[in-house]
mmCIF file of C-alpha atoms in Angstrom:
data_model
loop_
_atom_site.group_PDB
_atom_site.id
_atom_site.type_symbol
_atom_site.label_atom_id
_atom_site.label_comp_id
_atom_site.label_asym_id
_atom_site.label_seq_id
_atom_site.Cartn_x
_atom_site.Cartn_y
_atom_site.Cartn_z
ATOM 1 C CA MET G 1 -8.453 10.279 -10.775
ATOM 2 C CA ARG G 2 -7.462 9.056 -14.234
ATOM 3 C CA LEU G 3 -4.151 8.215 -15.880
ATOM 4 C CA ASP G 4 -4.279 9.205 -19.547
ATOM 5 C CA ARG G 5 -0.696 8.552 -20.634
ATOM 6 C CA LEU G 6 2.258 6.514 -19.369
ATOM 7 C CA LYS G 7 5.818 6.847 -20.684
ATOM 8 C CA LEU G 8 8.635 4.536 -19.592
ATOM 9 C CA ARG G 9 12.330 4.560 -20.332
ATOM 10 C CA ASN G 10 14.533 1.740 -19.014
ATOM 11 C CA PHE G 11 11.988 0.670 -16.386
ATOM 12 C CA ARG G 12 12.458 -3.046 -15.624
ATOM 13 C CA ASN G 13 12.264 -4.831 -19.004
ATOM 14 C CA PHE G 14 10.903 -1.838 -20.963
ATOM 15 C CA ASN G 15 13.122 0.297 -23.198
ATOM 16 C CA ASP G 16 10.970 3.155 -24.502
ATOM 17 C CA THR G 17 7.238 2.713 -24.060
ATOM 18 C CA ASP G 18 4.478 5.262 -24.614
ATOM 19 C CA LEU G 19 0.890 4.224 -23.829
ATOM 20 C CA THR G 20 -2.412 6.097 -23.767
ATOM 21 C CA PHE G 21 -5.496 5.100 -21.773
ATOM 22 C CA PRO G 22 -8.618 6.875 -23.016
ATOM 23 C CA ASN G 23 -10.987 4.588 -21.114
ATOM 24 C CA ARG G 24 -11.558 3.636 -17.480
ATOM 25 C CA ALA G 25 -10.940 -0.133 -17.695
ATOM 26 C CA ASN G 26 -7.627 -1.404 -19.071
ATOM 27 C CA LEU G 27 -6.426 -4.975 -19.406
ATOM 28 C CA PHE G 28 -2.811 -6.102 -19.785
ATOM 29 C CA VAL G 29 -2.739 -9.657 -21.082
ATOM 30 C CA GLY G 30 0.147 -11.894 -22.072
ATOM 31 C CA PRO G 31 2.438 -14.699 -20.923
ATOM 32 C CA ASN G 32 4.031 -14.677 -17.498
ATOM 33 C CA GLY G 33 7.321 -12.809 -17.427
ATOM 34 C CA GLY G 34 6.372 -10.546 -20.314
ATOM 35 C CA GLY G 35 6.115 -7.357 -18.282
ATOM 36 C CA LYS G 36 2.465 -7.055 -17.210
ATOM 37 C CA THR G 37 3.322 -6.735 -13.534
ATOM 38 C CA ASN G 38 6.092 -4.268 -14.369
ATOM 39 C CA LEU G 39 3.562 -1.993 -16.076
ATOM 40 C CA LEU G 40 1.357 -2.007 -12.994
ATOM 41 C CA GLU G 41 4.423 -1.403 -10.855
ATOM 42 C CA SER G 42 5.337 1.653 -12.919
ATOM 43 C CA ILE G 43 1.869 3.130 -12.406
ATOM 44 C CA ASN G 44 2.147 2.648 -8.657
ATOM 45 C CA TYR G 45 5.660 4.134 -8.773
ATOM 46 C CA LEU G 46 4.123 7.401 -9.957
ATOM 47 C CA SER G 47 2.085 7.462 -6.748
ATOM 48 C CA VAL G 48 4.701 6.874 -4.050
ATOM 49 C CA ALA G 49 8.080 6.834 -5.874
ATOM 50 C CA LYS G 50 8.897 3.333 -4.691
ATOM 51 C CA SER G 51 7.991 -0.199 -5.665
ATOM 52 C CA HIS G 52 5.108 -1.889 -3.866
ATOM 53 C CA ARG G 53 6.888 -5.184 -4.591
ATOM 54 C CA GLY G 54 9.825 -4.305 -2.342
ATOM 55 C CA GLY G 55 13.499 -4.401 -3.230
ATOM 56 C CA ARG G 56 15.976 -1.666 -4.034
ATOM 57 C CA ASP G 57 15.259 1.305 -6.255
ATOM 58 C CA ARG G 58 18.200 0.531 -8.510
ATOM 59 C CA ASP G 59 16.686 -2.879 -9.314
ATOM 60 C CA LEU G 60 13.981 -1.009 -11.229
ATOM 61 C CA ILE G 61 16.547 0.215 -13.762
ATOM 62 C CA LYS G 62 16.750 -2.019 -16.828
ATOM 63 C CA PHE G 63 19.773 -4.294 -16.748
ATOM 64 C CA GLY G 64 22.766 -2.681 -18.407
ATOM 65 C CA GLN G 65 21.362 0.861 -18.157
ATOM 66 C CA GLU G 66 22.303 3.624 -15.724
ATOM 67 C CA SER G 67 19.005 5.447 -15.267
ATOM 68 C CA LEU G 68 15.252 5.227 -15.705
ATOM 69 C CA ARG G 69 12.427 7.664 -16.248
ATOM 70 C CA VAL G 70 8.702 7.277 -15.618
ATOM 71 C CA GLU G 71 6.167 9.887 -16.705
ATOM 72 C CA GLY G 72 2.449 9.861 -16.107
ATOM 73 C CA THR G 73 -0.108 12.386 -17.278
ATOM 74 C CA GLY G 74 -3.611 12.320 -15.891
ATOM 75 C CA LYS G 75 -6.424 14.411 -14.584
ATOM 76 C CA SER G 76 -8.267 14.943 -11.356
ATOM 77 C CA ASP G 77 -11.170 17.126 -10.339
ATOM 78 C CA HIS G 78 -8.585 19.848 -9.728
ATOM 79 C CA GLY G 79 -7.120 19.762 -13.228
ATOM 80 C CA GLN G 80 -4.247 18.195 -15.136
ATOM 81 C CA VAL G 81 -1.607 16.219 -13.244
ATOM 82 C CA LYS G 82 1.812 15.307 -14.634
ATOM 83 C CA VAL G 83 4.246 13.295 -12.529
ATOM 84 C CA GLU G 84 7.817 12.622 -13.681
ATOM 85 C CA ILE G 85 10.380 10.525 -11.821
ATOM 86 C CA ALA G 86 14.017 10.155 -12.873
ATOM 87 C CA LEU G 87 16.218 7.643 -11.080
ATOM 88 C CA THR G 88 19.931 6.866 -11.195
ATOM 89 C CA SER G 89 22.064 4.858 -8.806
ATOM 90 C CA GLN G 90 22.957 8.143 -7.078
ATOM 91 C CA GLU G 91 19.701 10.077 -6.882
ATOM 92 C CA LYS G 92 15.964 10.230 -7.420
ATOM 93 C CA ARG G 93 14.290 13.365 -8.756
ATOM 94 C CA ILE G 94 10.545 13.998 -8.836
ATOM 95 C CA TRP G 95 8.492 16.655 -10.600
ATOM 96 C CA LEU G 96 4.808 17.481 -10.296
ATOM 97 C CA ASN G 97 3.548 19.691 -13.116
ATOM 98 C CA SER G 98 7.195 20.628 -13.855
ATOM 99 C CA SER G 99 7.924 21.689 -10.241
ATOM 100 C CA GLN G 100 10.478 19.591 -8.374
ATOM 101 C CA LEU G 101 9.351 18.149 -5.055
ATOM 102 C CA SER G 102 10.169 15.507 -2.446
ATOM 103 C CA VAL G 103 8.672 12.056 -1.974
ATOM 104 C CA SER G 104 6.676 13.275 1.017
ATOM 105 C CA GLU G 105 5.182 16.034 -1.123
ATOM 106 C CA LEU G 106 4.332 13.573 -3.898
ATOM 107 C CA VAL G 107 2.324 11.148 -1.760
ATOM 108 C CA GLY G 108 -1.389 11.763 -2.210
ATOM 109 C CA THR G 109 -1.208 13.675 -5.495
ATOM 110 C CA LEU G 110 -1.848 10.569 -7.637
ATOM 111 C CA PRO G 111 -3.258 7.916 -5.277
ATOM 112 C CA VAL G 112 -2.969 4.318 -6.469
ATOM 113 C CA VAL G 113 -4.135 1.178 -4.651
ATOM 114 C CA PRO G 114 -2.421 -2.029 -5.861
ATOM 115 C CA LEU G 115 -3.912 -5.503 -5.430
ATOM 116 C CA SER G 116 -2.154 -8.754 -6.302
ATOM 117 C CA SER G 117 -2.442 -12.504 -5.856
ATOM 118 C CA ASP G 118 0.077 -12.164 -3.019
ATOM 119 C CA ASP G 119 -2.403 -10.077 -1.019
ATOM 120 C CA ILE G 120 -3.585 -13.193 0.776
ATOM 121 C CA GLU G 121 -0.589 -12.532 3.026
ATOM 122 C CA THR G 122 -2.265 -9.355 4.297
ATOM 123 C CA THR G 123 -4.766 -11.700 5.941
ATOM 124 C CA ARG G 124 -2.675 -14.706 6.934
ATOM 125 C CA GLY G 125 0.771 -13.092 7.092
ATOM 126 C CA ALA G 126 2.730 -10.818 9.417
ATOM 127 C CA PRO G 127 1.223 -7.671 11.003
ATOM 128 C CA LEU G 128 3.753 -5.581 9.051
ATOM 129 C CA LEU G 129 1.777 -6.182 5.845
ATOM 130 C CA ARG G 130 -1.471 -4.934 7.352
ATOM 131 C CA ARG G 131 0.252 -1.912 8.906
ATOM 132 C CA ARG G 132 1.881 -1.087 5.582
ATOM 133 C CA PHE G 133 -1.493 -1.008 3.837
ATOM 134 C CA VAL G 134 -3.118 1.120 6.544
ATOM 135 C CA ASP G 135 -0.139 3.501 6.469
ATOM 136 C CA MET G 136 -0.517 3.890 2.704
ATOM 137 C CA ILE G 137 -4.225 4.734 2.788
ATOM 138 C CA LEU G 138 -3.903 7.086 5.758
ATOM 139 C CA SER G 139 -0.974 8.829 4.066
ATOM 140 C CA PHE G 140 -3.160 9.462 1.016
ATOM 141 C CA LEU G 141 -5.888 10.858 3.244
ATOM 142 C CA LYS G 142 -3.872 12.833 5.774
ATOM 143 C CA PRO G 143 -0.553 14.522 4.941
ATOM 144 C CA SER G 144 -0.108 15.052 8.686
ATOM 145 C CA TYR G 145 -0.238 11.280 9.188
ATOM 146 C CA PHE G 146 2.520 10.706 6.651
ATOM 147 C CA ALA G 147 4.641 13.421 8.293
ATOM 148 C CA ALA G 148 4.153 11.822 11.713
ATOM 149 C CA LEU G 149 4.969 8.392 10.260
ATOM 150 C CA LEU G 150 8.281 9.601 8.820
ATOM 151 C CA SER G 151 9.189 11.353 12.082
ATOM 152 C CA TYR G 152 8.290 8.265 14.106
ATOM 153 C CA ARG G 153 10.429 6.044 11.907
ATOM 154 C CA ARG G 154 13.410 8.369 12.307
ATOM 155 C CA ALA G 155 13.033 8.434 16.086
ATOM 156 C CA LEU G 156 12.587 4.652 16.189
ATOM 157 C CA GLN G 157 15.704 4.102 14.091
ATOM 158 C CA GLN G 158 17.822 6.300 16.358
ATOM 159 C CA ARG G 159 16.403 4.749 19.510
ATOM 160 C CA ASN G 160 17.017 1.219 18.243
ATOM 161 C CA ARG G 161 20.590 2.145 17.354
ATOM 162 C CA ILE G 162 21.193 3.227 20.943
ATOM 163 C CA LEU G 163 19.629 0.032 22.303
ATOM 164 C CA THR G 164 21.615 -2.159 19.911
ATOM 165 C CA ASP G 165 24.879 -0.464 20.891
ATOM 166 C CA ALA G 166 23.994 -0.822 24.565
ATOM 167 C CA LYS G 167 23.433 -4.549 24.160
ATOM 168 C CA THR G 168 26.405 -5.196 21.868
ATOM 169 C CA TYR G 169 28.992 -3.108 23.715
ATOM 170 C CA ASN G 170 27.440 -3.114 27.195
ATOM 171 C CA LYS G 171 27.150 0.673 27.048
ATOM 172 C CA ARG G 172 24.907 2.971 29.050
ATOM 173 C CA TYR G 173 22.238 4.875 27.150
ATOM 174 C CA GLU G 174 21.485 8.101 28.962
ATOM 175 C CA SER G 175 20.623 9.820 25.655
ATOM 176 C CA ILE G 176 17.610 7.606 25.021
ATOM 177 C CA GLU G 177 15.176 9.897 26.862
ATOM 178 C CA SER G 178 15.242 12.531 24.123
ATOM 179 C CA TRP G 179 14.235 9.888 21.593
ATOM 180 C CA ASP G 180 11.576 8.614 23.997
ATOM 181 C CA ALA G 181 9.918 12.021 23.849
ATOM 182 C CA GLN G 182 9.812 12.018 20.051
ATOM 183 C CA LEU G 183 8.682 8.400 19.900
ATOM 184 C CA ILE G 184 5.801 9.180 22.252
ATOM 185 C CA GLN G 185 4.825 12.385 20.455
ATOM 186 C CA PHE G 186 4.718 11.020 16.925
ATOM 187 C CA GLY G 187 3.685 7.498 17.896
ATOM 188 C CA SER G 188 0.668 8.824 19.772
ATOM 189 C CA GLU G 189 -0.387 10.730 16.664
ATOM 190 C CA LEU G 190 -0.251 7.523 14.630
ATOM 191 C CA ILE G 191 -2.252 5.593 17.213
ATOM 192 C CA ARG G 192 -4.913 8.292 17.382
ATOM 193 C CA PHE G 193 -5.305 8.289 13.600
ATOM 194 C CA ARG G 194 -5.426 4.492 13.447
ATOM 195 C CA MET G 195 -8.066 4.213 16.161
ATOM 196 C CA GLY G 196 -10.517 6.304 14.171
ATOM 197 C CA PHE G 197 -9.575 4.803 10.824
ATOM 198 C CA ALA G 198 -9.943 1.129 11.753
ATOM 199 C CA SER G 199 -13.682 1.276 12.404
ATOM 200 C CA GLU G 200 -14.311 2.928 9.026
ATOM 201 C CA LEU G 201 -12.096 0.413 7.227
ATOM 202 C CA SER G 202 -13.897 -2.446 8.978
ATOM 203 C CA ARG G 203 -17.312 -1.049 8.028
ATOM 204 C CA LEU G 204 -16.540 -0.855 4.320
ATOM 205 C CA ALA G 205 -14.475 -4.053 4.171
ATOM 206 C CA SER G 206 -17.391 -5.917 5.751
ATOM 207 C CA GLU G 207 -19.718 -4.573 3.056
ATOM 208 C CA TYR G 208 -17.331 -5.609 0.284
ATOM 209 C CA TYR G 209 -16.824 -9.039 1.832
ATOM 210 C CA GLU G 210 -20.571 -9.621 1.966
ATOM 211 C CA GLN G 211 -20.967 -8.456 -1.633
ATOM 212 C CA ILE G 212 -18.131 -10.644 -2.969
ATOM 213 C CA ALA G 213 -18.665 -13.803 -0.895
ATOM 214 C CA ALA G 214 -22.489 -13.663 -0.820
ATOM 215 C CA GLU G 215 -22.564 -16.383 1.836
ATOM 216 C CA GLY G 216 -23.918 -14.485 4.842
ATOM 217 C CA GLU G 217 -20.582 -14.506 6.681
ATOM 218 C CA SER G 218 -19.678 -11.805 9.193
ATOM 219 C CA TYR G 219 -16.312 -10.081 8.590
ATOM 220 C CA GLU G 220 -14.700 -7.695 11.067
ATOM 221 C CA LEU G 221 -11.394 -5.832 11.243
ATOM 222 C CA THR G 222 -10.147 -4.592 14.620
ATOM 223 C CA TYR G 223 -7.253 -2.347 15.565
ATOM 224 C CA VAL G 224 -4.919 -4.061 18.044
ATOM 225 C CA PRO G 225 -2.334 -1.614 19.437
ATOM 226 C CA SER G 226 0.820 -3.021 20.983
ATOM 227 C CA PHE G 227 -0.305 -1.917 24.443
ATOM 228 C CA PRO G 228 -3.720 -1.211 26.053
ATOM 229 C CA VAL G 229 -4.683 2.378 25.397
ATOM 230 C CA GLU G 230 -7.531 4.859 25.793
ATOM 231 C CA GLU G 231 -7.819 7.737 23.346
ATOM 232 C CA SER G 232 -7.775 10.307 26.148
ATOM 233 C CA SER G 233 -4.467 9.070 27.579
ATOM 234 C CA ILE G 234 -2.387 7.713 24.697
ATOM 235 C CA GLU G 235 0.769 9.681 25.532
ATOM 236 C CA ASP G 236 0.700 8.688 29.207
ATOM 237 C CA SER G 237 0.062 5.029 28.387
ATOM 238 C CA PHE G 238 2.857 4.983 25.821
ATOM 239 C CA ALA G 239 5.329 6.555 28.261
ATOM 240 C CA ASP G 240 4.319 4.111 30.989
ATOM 241 C CA HIS G 241 4.790 1.061 28.774
ATOM 242 C CA LEU G 242 8.165 2.314 27.566
ATOM 243 C CA ARG G 243 9.291 2.564 31.189
ATOM 244 C CA LYS G 244 7.989 -0.897 31.989
ATOM 245 C CA SER G 245 9.743 -2.439 28.984
ATOM 246 C CA ARG G 246 13.238 -1.111 29.797
ATOM 247 C CA ASP G 247 14.660 -4.468 30.896
ATOM 248 C CA LEU G 248 13.181 -6.320 27.933
ATOM 249 C CA GLU G 249 14.516 -3.679 25.539
ATOM 250 C CA ARG G 250 17.958 -3.992 27.076
ATOM 251 C CA ASP G 251 17.865 -7.768 26.565
ATOM 252 C CA ARG G 252 16.625 -7.578 22.967
ATOM 253 C CA GLY G 253 18.420 -4.434 21.862
ATOM 254 C CA MET G 254 15.282 -2.980 20.272
ATOM 255 C CA THR G 255 12.096 -1.032 20.977
ATOM 256 C CA VAL G 256 9.359 -3.528 21.859
ATOM 257 C CA VAL G 257 6.257 -1.310 22.188
ATOM 258 C CA GLY G 258 4.787 1.310 19.888
ATOM 259 C CA PRO G 259 2.768 1.597 16.678
ATOM 260 C CA HIS G 260 5.489 -0.278 14.766
ATOM 261 C CA ARG G 261 4.199 -3.345 16.651
ATOM 262 C CA ASP G 262 0.470 -2.747 16.081
ATOM 263 C CA ASP G 263 -1.808 -5.139 14.240
ATOM 264 C CA PHE G 264 -5.182 -5.068 12.509
ATOM 265 C CA ALA G 265 -6.875 -8.362 13.307
ATOM 266 C CA GLN G 266 -9.396 -9.866 10.897
ATOM 267 C CA ARG G 267 -12.156 -12.157 12.086
ATOM 268 C CA LEU G 268 -14.781 -14.119 10.187
ATOM 269 C CA ASN G 269 -17.825 -15.281 12.121
ATOM 270 C CA ASP G 270 -15.876 -14.217 15.230
ATOM 271 C CA LYS G 271 -12.917 -16.527 14.444
ATOM 272 C CA ASP G 272 -9.329 -15.529 13.709
ATOM 273 C CA MET G 273 -8.976 -15.606 9.926
ATOM 274 C CA ARG G 274 -5.277 -16.458 10.066
ATOM 275 C CA ARG G 275 -6.087 -19.776 11.727
ATOM 276 C CA PHE G 276 -9.609 -20.765 10.801
ATOM 277 C CA ALA G 277 -10.436 -19.290 7.372
ATOM 278 C CA SER G 278 -10.064 -21.132 4.080
ATOM 279 C CA GLU G 279 -7.772 -19.809 1.360
ATOM 280 C CA GLY G 280 -10.766 -18.532 -0.591
ATOM 281 C CA GLN G 281 -12.064 -16.696 2.463
ATOM 282 C CA GLN G 282 -8.634 -15.212 3.143
ATOM 283 C CA ARG G 283 -8.310 -13.997 -0.447
ATOM 284 C CA THR G 284 -11.786 -12.487 -0.303
ATOM 285 C CA ALA G 285 -10.900 -10.725 2.949
ATOM 286 C CA SER G 286 -7.680 -9.232 1.599
ATOM 287 C CA THR G 287 -9.429 -8.045 -1.568
ATOM 288 C CA SER G 288 -12.280 -6.573 0.470
ATOM 289 C CA MET G 289 -9.847 -4.690 2.699
ATOM 290 C CA LYS G 290 -8.010 -3.210 -0.288
ATOM 291 C CA LEU G 291 -11.245 -2.148 -2.022
ATOM 292 C CA ALA G 292 -12.462 -0.631 1.240
ATOM 293 C CA GLY G 293 -9.248 1.367 1.443
ATOM 294 C CA ALA G 294 -9.822 2.655 -2.084
ATOM 295 C CA GLU G 295 -13.341 3.729 -1.177
ATOM 296 C CA LEU G 296 -12.102 5.510 1.949
ATOM 297 C CA VAL G 297 -9.757 7.522 -0.255
ATOM 298 C CA HIS G 298 -12.788 8.443 -2.358
ATOM 299 C CA GLU G 299 -14.771 9.415 0.735
ATOM 300 C CA GLY G 300 -11.886 11.414 2.155
ATOM 301 C CA VAL G 301 -10.606 13.357 -0.849
ATOM 302 C CA GLY G 302 -13.587 13.182 -3.190
ATOM 303 C CA GLU G 303 -11.860 11.172 -5.924
ATOM 304 C CA TRP G 304 -11.343 7.483 -6.563
ATOM 305 C CA PRO G 305 -7.742 6.286 -6.583
ATOM 306 C CA ILE G 306 -6.472 4.327 -9.557
ATOM 307 C CA VAL G 307 -6.796 0.627 -8.679
ATOM 308 C CA LEU G 308 -4.463 -2.106 -9.958
ATOM 309 C CA PHE G 309 -5.254 -5.837 -10.091
ATOM 310 C CA ASP G 310 -2.322 -8.183 -10.670
ATOM 311 C CA GLU G 311 -3.562 -11.757 -11.253
ATOM 312 C CA VAL G 312 -6.148 -11.289 -8.496
ATOM 313 C CA PHE G 313 -8.918 -13.051 -10.415
ATOM 314 C CA ALA G 314 -6.900 -16.146 -11.303
ATOM 315 C CA GLU G 315 -7.038 -17.306 -7.675
ATOM 316 C CA LEU G 316 -10.808 -16.894 -7.123
ATOM 317 C CA ASP G 317 -13.836 -18.804 -8.384
ATOM 318 C CA SER G 318 -15.789 -17.339 -11.291
ATOM 319 C CA GLU G 319 -18.726 -16.223 -9.140
ATOM 320 C CA ARG G 320 -16.519 -14.137 -6.861
ATOM 321 C CA CYS G 321 -14.677 -12.717 -9.857
ATOM 322 C CA GLU G 322 -17.949 -11.515 -11.368
ATOM 323 C CA ARG G 323 -19.024 -9.966 -8.062
ATOM 324 C CA ILE G 324 -15.712 -8.112 -7.803
ATOM 325 C CA GLY G 325 -16.287 -6.899 -11.357
ATOM 326 C CA LYS G 326 -19.628 -5.444 -10.309
ATOM 327 C CA ALA G 327 -18.116 -3.929 -7.164
ATOM 328 C CA ILE G 328 -15.399 -2.055 -9.070
ATOM 329 C CA ASP G 329 -17.691 -0.783 -11.803
ATOM 330 C CA LYS G 330 -18.024 2.500 -9.882
ATOM 331 C CA PHE G 331 -14.251 3.120 -9.776
ATOM 332 C CA ASP G 332 -12.870 5.869 -12.007
ATOM 333 C CA GLN G 333 -10.088 3.733 -13.482
ATOM 334 C CA VAL G 334 -8.773 0.198 -13.105
ATOM 335 C CA PHE G 335 -5.824 -1.667 -14.606
ATOM 336 C CA ILE G 336 -5.871 -5.466 -14.641
ATOM 337 C CA ALA G 337 -3.006 -7.811 -15.524
ATOM 338 C CA THR G 338 -3.562 -11.470 -16.303
ATOM 339 C CA ALA G 339 -2.168 -14.404 -18.238
ATOM 340 C CA LYS G 340 -5.606 -16.064 -18.255
ATOM 341 C CA LEU G 341 -8.187 -13.980 -20.056
ATOM 342 C CA GLU G 342 -10.980 -16.403 -19.177
ATOM 343 C CA THR G 343 -10.741 -15.493 -15.465
ATOM 344 C CA ILE G 344 -11.522 -11.805 -15.985
ATOM 345 C CA PRO G 345 -14.997 -10.385 -15.206
ATOM 346 C CA HIS G 346 -17.148 -9.281 -18.105
ATOM 347 C CA LEU G 347 -16.266 -5.590 -18.331
ATOM 348 C CA GLN G 348 -15.615 -3.300 -21.279
ATOM 349 C CA PHE G 349 -11.809 -3.179 -21.477
ATOM 350 C CA ASP G 350 -9.164 -1.608 -23.622
ATOM 351 C CA LYS G 351 -6.821 -4.575 -24.118
ATOM 352 C CA PHE G 352 -3.046 -4.439 -24.381
ATOM 353 C CA PHE G 353 -0.930 -7.456 -25.248
ATOM 354 C CA VAL G 354 2.367 -7.513 -23.333
ATOM 355 C CA GLU G 355 5.296 -9.773 -24.194
ATOM 356 C CA GLN G 356 9.064 -9.469 -23.677
ATOM 357 C CA GLY G 357 8.875 -5.791 -22.745
ATOM 358 C CA ALA G 358 6.798 -4.795 -25.766
ATOM 359 C CA VAL G 359 3.186 -3.592 -25.693
ATOM 360 C CA ARG G 360 0.652 -3.473 -28.482
ATOM 361 C CA THR G 361 -3.054 -2.803 -28.560
ATOM 362 C CA ALA G 362 -4.881 -6.115 -28.660
ATOM 363 C CA GLY G 363 -7.877 -6.696 -30.858
#
């Protein structure tokens, strides 16, 4: 997968920007606050129609403007791909090759995997961050996973509303059983997908960790569902644990078991990385996991996703940076943003200088 052209109008601090990328490796360099991260964000926006940095959609619109537009033209093994997204405070509209479609239909057409210096939190931070990454990669690979994820979230939201009302107003909740059925159905699908996916992610992440760290350490990622489960009886186990958690749910006013509480534990030399790994080891682990996810997309759909690096290299020693550079040499296309050119691996880049929302080709 390659992005050949990017056009922005009123996206973050950019007015009208039109960039072309004839080569596979692209470097955005410039002072902090100039817009490098915003450019990477716009590329990822073409993939999933939302910001990977969080926040509200309307915050993407340049201050003082009422709308934005992002257009990306690229190519895959299946031909030309053109994604257009128009956003106002009232609506979001998406087109793929001039045909309008929904967000769920967009996901997977232009896969992008973003990495940033904040990714250390995917190792030492909350389980939500690890689940979010796994959900993204699986959604690229399996449209049925993304459909089940959306359905599960809807059922969970409705079920939690009933539980919250029951706690707040001391109401009965006879209607919760219908949402139980949907939670079990779609949640079991997610668990089944995750069980098979985790071992493959661990395999590749371990290989990347060994390649980047080069210190003979043993990395492992393990799926930790919120309740004990066997693949042959996921639905029954889920239903049983929902029944057993009724009193706790009533006290807390929320659903306490299910894939929204899962984790993906990372261990180094058989020790919990959140507690016993150094910052350098944690950063290497998070980078390895993201690169492994990108490779799984390649294995699953036959094409490499576009990979973004936002100040990733500034936080690692030069040896690890060079090893990452060698590891990503096989990727179809990468975009790297940095304020410190000296930290970047020795690759053949097209360089773009970014400052105050303006971009020019750098010599």
